[in-house]
Amino acid sequence: MILPDFLRPGLRAVFCGTAAGRVSAARGHYYAGPGNRLWPMLAETGLTPRRLAPHEDHLMPEFGLGLTDLAKTAFGSDMQIPPEAYDSEGLFQKMMQNAPRYLAFTSLTAARLALGRAALAPGAITPDPRLPDVRLWALPSPSALAKSHFRADIWHEFAREIQR
């Protein structure tokens, strides 16, 4: 396992990426790459009371939020991850065990791979029968590598949804 899961039963939302990036794997913390927008967006949207640093990732459950990745045994950019490293069934088992209200994929790629859907748009996703009680969202990737596709408005929309 490259990074540990930060999960517990009853979370408001779990954020799921494809896999730890190279910098995150080296530092041992989620979304640790320079220019990654996850931590600033969580604070900006009010999902966390302040901007957390990557080394504070273990605090996420205190705010009703969790972290995991689709690939737990490989790291790097999406193109570097071997297809067999993605574990959708493992993700679904974790979600069934922990029953978060929302599962938010932190990239369209993660959502497509996990759900086996060829086309998805950012925002709320049609429910999956394997997770009937979990609302699904696909968020624009906060990675600096995806800077040109980032849309803060979708993150704000998601935050408003889960804070209802």
mmCIF file of C-alpha atoms in Angstrom:
data_model
loop_
_atom_site.group_PDB
_atom_site.id
_atom_site.type_symbol
_atom_site.label_atom_id
_atom_site.label_comp_id
_atom_site.label_asym_id
_atom_site.label_seq_id
_atom_site.Cartn_x
_atom_site.Cartn_y
_atom_site.Cartn_z
ATOM 1 C CA MET A 1 0.000 0.000 0.000
ATOM 2 C CA ILE A 2 1.475 3.343 -1.068
ATOM 3 C CA LEU A 3 -0.728 5.562 1.140
ATOM 4 C CA PRO A 4 -3.048 4.480 3.962
ATOM 5 C CA ASP A 5 -6.777 5.018 3.674
ATOM 6 C CA PHE A 6 -8.284 7.631 5.953
ATOM 7 C CA LEU A 7 -11.769 6.198 6.351
ATOM 8 C CA ARG A 8 -14.289 5.531 9.076
ATOM 9 C CA PRO A 9 -17.997 4.757 9.099
ATOM 10 C CA GLY A 10 -20.454 7.553 8.423
ATOM 11 C CA LEU A 11 -18.247 10.150 6.735
ATOM 12 C CA ARG A 12 -19.916 12.953 4.787
ATOM 13 C CA ALA A 13 -17.679 12.297 1.786
ATOM 14 C CA VAL A 14 -14.711 10.244 0.658
ATOM 15 C CA PHE A 15 -12.347 11.659 -1.964
ATOM 16 C CA CYS A 16 -10.910 9.004 -4.280
ATOM 17 C CA GLY A 17 -8.076 9.606 -6.717
ATOM 18 C CA THR A 18 -6.601 7.256 -9.276
ATOM 19 C CA ALA A 19 -3.302 6.666 -7.447
ATOM 20 C CA ALA A 20 -0.735 8.546 -5.406
ATOM 21 C CA GLY A 21 1.427 10.785 -7.532
ATOM 22 C CA ARG A 22 5.203 10.540 -7.442
ATOM 23 C CA VAL A 23 5.602 13.381 -4.900
ATOM 24 C CA SER A 24 2.764 12.110 -2.698
ATOM 25 C CA ALA A 25 4.278 8.622 -2.651
ATOM 26 C CA ALA A 26 7.712 10.007 -1.750
ATOM 27 C CA ARG A 27 6.324 12.224 1.024
ATOM 28 C CA GLY A 28 3.802 9.676 2.267
ATOM 29 C CA HIS A 29 0.849 12.074 2.092
ATOM 30 C CA TYR A 30 -2.112 12.627 -0.201
ATOM 31 C CA TYR A 31 -2.122 15.448 -2.777
ATOM 32 C CA ALA A 32 1.391 16.577 -1.773
ATOM 33 C CA GLY A 33 2.611 17.648 -5.213
ATOM 34 C CA PRO A 34 3.458 21.307 -5.738
ATOM 35 C CA GLY A 35 0.527 23.126 -7.263
ATOM 36 C CA ASN A 36 -2.061 20.532 -6.245
ATOM 37 C CA ARG A 37 -5.331 22.331 -5.513
ATOM 38 C CA LEU A 38 -7.070 19.817 -3.244
ATOM 39 C CA TRP A 39 -6.063 21.384 0.067
ATOM 40 C CA PRO A 40 -6.780 24.991 -0.995
ATOM 41 C CA MET A 41 -10.158 23.965 -2.479
ATOM 42 C CA LEU A 42 -11.246 22.163 0.683
ATOM 43 C CA ALA A 43 -10.638 25.349 2.673
ATOM 44 C CA GLU A 44 -12.048 27.695 0.022
ATOM 45 C CA THR A 45 -15.291 25.712 -0.184
ATOM 46 C CA GLY A 46 -15.637 25.454 3.602
ATOM 47 C CA LEU A 47 -15.264 21.673 3.687
ATOM 48 C CA THR A 48 -12.362 22.146 6.103
ATOM 49 C CA PRO A 49 -12.180 25.050 8.570
ATOM 50 C CA ARG A 50 -8.706 26.029 7.362
ATOM 51 C CA ARG A 51 -6.221 25.084 4.701
ATOM 52 C CA LEU A 52 -4.638 21.815 5.714
ATOM 53 C CA ALA A 53 -1.134 20.857 4.654
ATOM 54 C CA PRO A 54 -0.588 17.471 3.013
ATOM 55 C CA HIS A 55 1.064 16.129 6.184
ATOM 56 C CA GLU A 56 -2.253 16.764 7.971
ATOM 57 C CA ASP A 57 -4.148 14.377 5.681
ATOM 58 C CA HIS A 58 -4.812 12.084 8.662
ATOM 59 C CA LEU A 59 -7.063 14.814 10.138
ATOM 60 C CA MET A 60 -9.621 14.547 7.346
ATOM 61 C CA PRO A 61 -11.981 12.173 9.208
ATOM 62 C CA GLU A 62 -12.265 14.787 11.988
ATOM 63 C CA PHE A 63 -14.008 16.972 9.391
ATOM 64 C CA GLY A 64 -16.242 14.143 8.165
ATOM 65 C CA LEU A 65 -14.078 13.525 5.109
ATOM 66 C CA GLY A 66 -12.040 10.552 3.940
ATOM 67 C CA LEU A 67 -9.248 9.807 1.487
ATOM 68 C CA THR A 68 -8.415 6.776 -0.633
ATOM 69 C CA ASP A 69 -7.134 5.870 -4.091
ATOM 70 C CA LEU A 70 -8.326 3.440 -6.722
ATOM 71 C CA ALA A 71 -4.815 1.998 -7.094
ATOM 72 C CA LYS A 72 -3.215 1.303 -3.706
ATOM 73 C CA THR A 73 -0.129 -0.601 -4.890
ATOM 74 C CA ALA A 74 1.253 1.692 -7.607
ATOM 75 C CA PHE A 75 2.082 5.385 -7.900
ATOM 76 C CA GLY A 76 2.789 7.949 -10.591
ATOM 77 C CA SER A 77 0.796 9.710 -13.276
ATOM 78 C CA ASP A 78 -2.286 7.964 -14.644
ATOM 79 C CA MET A 79 -0.366 6.840 -17.736
ATOM 80 C CA GLN A 80 2.248 5.135 -15.532
ATOM 81 C CA ILE A 81 -0.204 3.017 -13.537
ATOM 82 C CA PRO A 82 -0.672 -0.525 -14.885
ATOM 83 C CA PRO A 83 -4.351 -1.349 -15.480
ATOM 84 C CA GLU A 84 -4.231 -4.303 -13.081
ATOM 85 C CA ALA A 85 -3.342 -1.937 -10.203
ATOM 86 C CA TYR A 86 -6.796 -0.340 -10.259
ATOM 87 C CA ASP A 87 -9.029 -2.083 -7.727
ATOM 88 C CA SER A 88 -12.653 -1.061 -8.221
ATOM 89 C CA GLU A 89 -13.982 -3.981 -6.199
ATOM 90 C CA GLY A 90 -11.717 -3.080 -3.286
ATOM 91 C CA LEU A 91 -13.001 0.493 -3.439
ATOM 92 C CA PHE A 92 -16.630 -0.671 -3.475
ATOM 93 C CA GLN A 93 -16.002 -2.944 -0.475
ATOM 94 C CA LYS A 94 -14.483 -0.047 1.483
ATOM 95 C CA MET A 95 -17.451 2.154 0.617
ATOM 96 C CA MET A 96 -19.951 -0.526 1.671
ATOM 97 C CA GLN A 97 -18.085 -1.034 4.966
ATOM 98 C CA ASN A 98 -17.807 2.683 5.747
ATOM 99 C CA ALA A 99 -21.044 3.962 4.153
ATOM 100 C CA PRO A 100 -20.117 7.570 3.374
ATOM 101 C CA ARG A 101 -22.916 9.815 2.104
ATOM 102 C CA TYR A 102 -20.834 10.777 -0.949
ATOM 103 C CA LEU A 103 -17.974 9.316 -2.955
ATOM 104 C CA ALA A 104 -16.195 12.065 -4.881
ATOM 105 C CA PHE A 105 -13.690 11.011 -7.497
ATOM 106 C CA THR A 106 -10.943 13.595 -7.801
ATOM 107 C CA SER A 107 -10.666 13.111 -11.538
ATOM 108 C CA LEU A 108 -12.849 11.986 -14.389
ATOM 109 C CA THR A 109 -10.309 9.240 -15.039
ATOM 110 C CA ALA A 110 -10.763 7.818 -11.536
ATOM 111 C CA ALA A 111 -14.549 7.871 -11.940
ATOM 112 C CA ARG A 112 -14.440 6.235 -15.375
ATOM 113 C CA LEU A 113 -12.066 3.498 -14.229
ATOM 114 C CA ALA A 114 -13.924 2.755 -10.994
ATOM 115 C CA LEU A 115 -17.385 2.738 -12.526
ATOM 116 C CA GLY A 116 -16.477 1.217 -15.885
ATOM 117 C CA ARG A 117 -18.104 4.060 -17.773
ATOM 118 C CA ALA A 118 -16.569 5.395 -20.966
ATOM 119 C CA ALA A 119 -17.981 8.901 -20.759
ATOM 120 C CA LEU A 120 -18.663 11.056 -17.735
ATOM 121 C CA ALA A 121 -18.989 14.790 -17.226
ATOM 122 C CA PRO A 122 -17.891 16.655 -14.097
ATOM 123 C CA GLY A 123 -20.559 16.884 -11.423
ATOM 124 C CA ALA A 124 -23.116 14.497 -9.969
ATOM 125 C CA ILE A 125 -23.009 10.989 -11.459
ATOM 126 C CA THR A 126 -25.884 8.587 -12.031
ATOM 127 C CA PRO A 127 -26.017 6.153 -9.083
ATOM 128 C CA ASP A 128 -24.221 2.836 -9.335
ATOM 129 C CA PRO A 129 -26.204 -0.272 -8.317
ATOM 130 C CA ARG A 130 -23.167 -1.567 -6.415
ATOM 131 C CA LEU A 131 -23.346 1.482 -4.113
ATOM 132 C CA PRO A 132 -27.055 2.303 -3.982
ATOM 133 C CA ASP A 133 -26.845 4.461 -0.853
ATOM 134 C CA VAL A 134 -23.754 6.470 -1.825
ATOM 135 C CA ARG A 135 -24.099 9.577 -3.970
ATOM 136 C CA LEU A 136 -21.384 9.820 -6.613
ATOM 137 C CA TRP A 137 -19.557 12.851 -7.972
ATOM 138 C CA ALA A 138 -16.746 13.385 -10.463
ATOM 139 C CA LEU A 139 -14.657 16.428 -9.614
ATOM 140 C CA PRO A 140 -12.121 18.091 -11.900
ATOM 141 C CA SER A 141 -8.641 16.888 -11.010
ATOM 142 C CA PRO A 142 -6.838 19.165 -8.545
ATOM 143 C CA SER A 143 -3.461 18.015 -9.916
ATOM 144 C CA ALA A 144 -1.168 20.694 -11.302
ATOM 145 C CA LEU A 145 -0.851 18.449 -14.383
ATOM 146 C CA ALA A 146 -4.559 19.038 -15.104
ATOM 147 C CA LYS A 147 -4.452 22.797 -14.536
ATOM 148 C CA SER A 148 -6.036 23.660 -17.888
ATOM 149 C CA HIS A 149 -9.112 21.510 -17.117
ATOM 150 C CA PHE A 150 -9.644 22.610 -13.513
ATOM 151 C CA ARG A 151 -13.025 24.113 -12.624
ATOM 152 C CA ALA A 152 -13.445 25.504 -9.131
ATOM 153 C CA ASP A 153 -17.189 25.961 -9.716
ATOM 154 C CA ILE A 154 -17.737 22.186 -9.699
ATOM 155 C CA TRP A 155 -15.881 21.899 -6.372
ATOM 156 C CA HIS A 156 -18.063 24.681 -4.927
ATOM 157 C CA GLU A 157 -21.211 22.977 -6.212
ATOM 158 C CA PHE A 158 -20.127 19.712 -4.578
ATOM 159 C CA ALA A 159 -19.402 21.482 -1.274
ATOM 160 C CA ARG A 160 -22.839 23.115 -1.271
ATOM 161 C CA GLU A 161 -24.447 19.732 -1.963
ATOM 162 C CA ILE A 162 -22.785 17.878 0.907
ATOM 163 C CA GLN A 163 -23.251 20.708 3.403
ATOM 164 C CA ARG A 164 -27.056 20.593 3.063
#
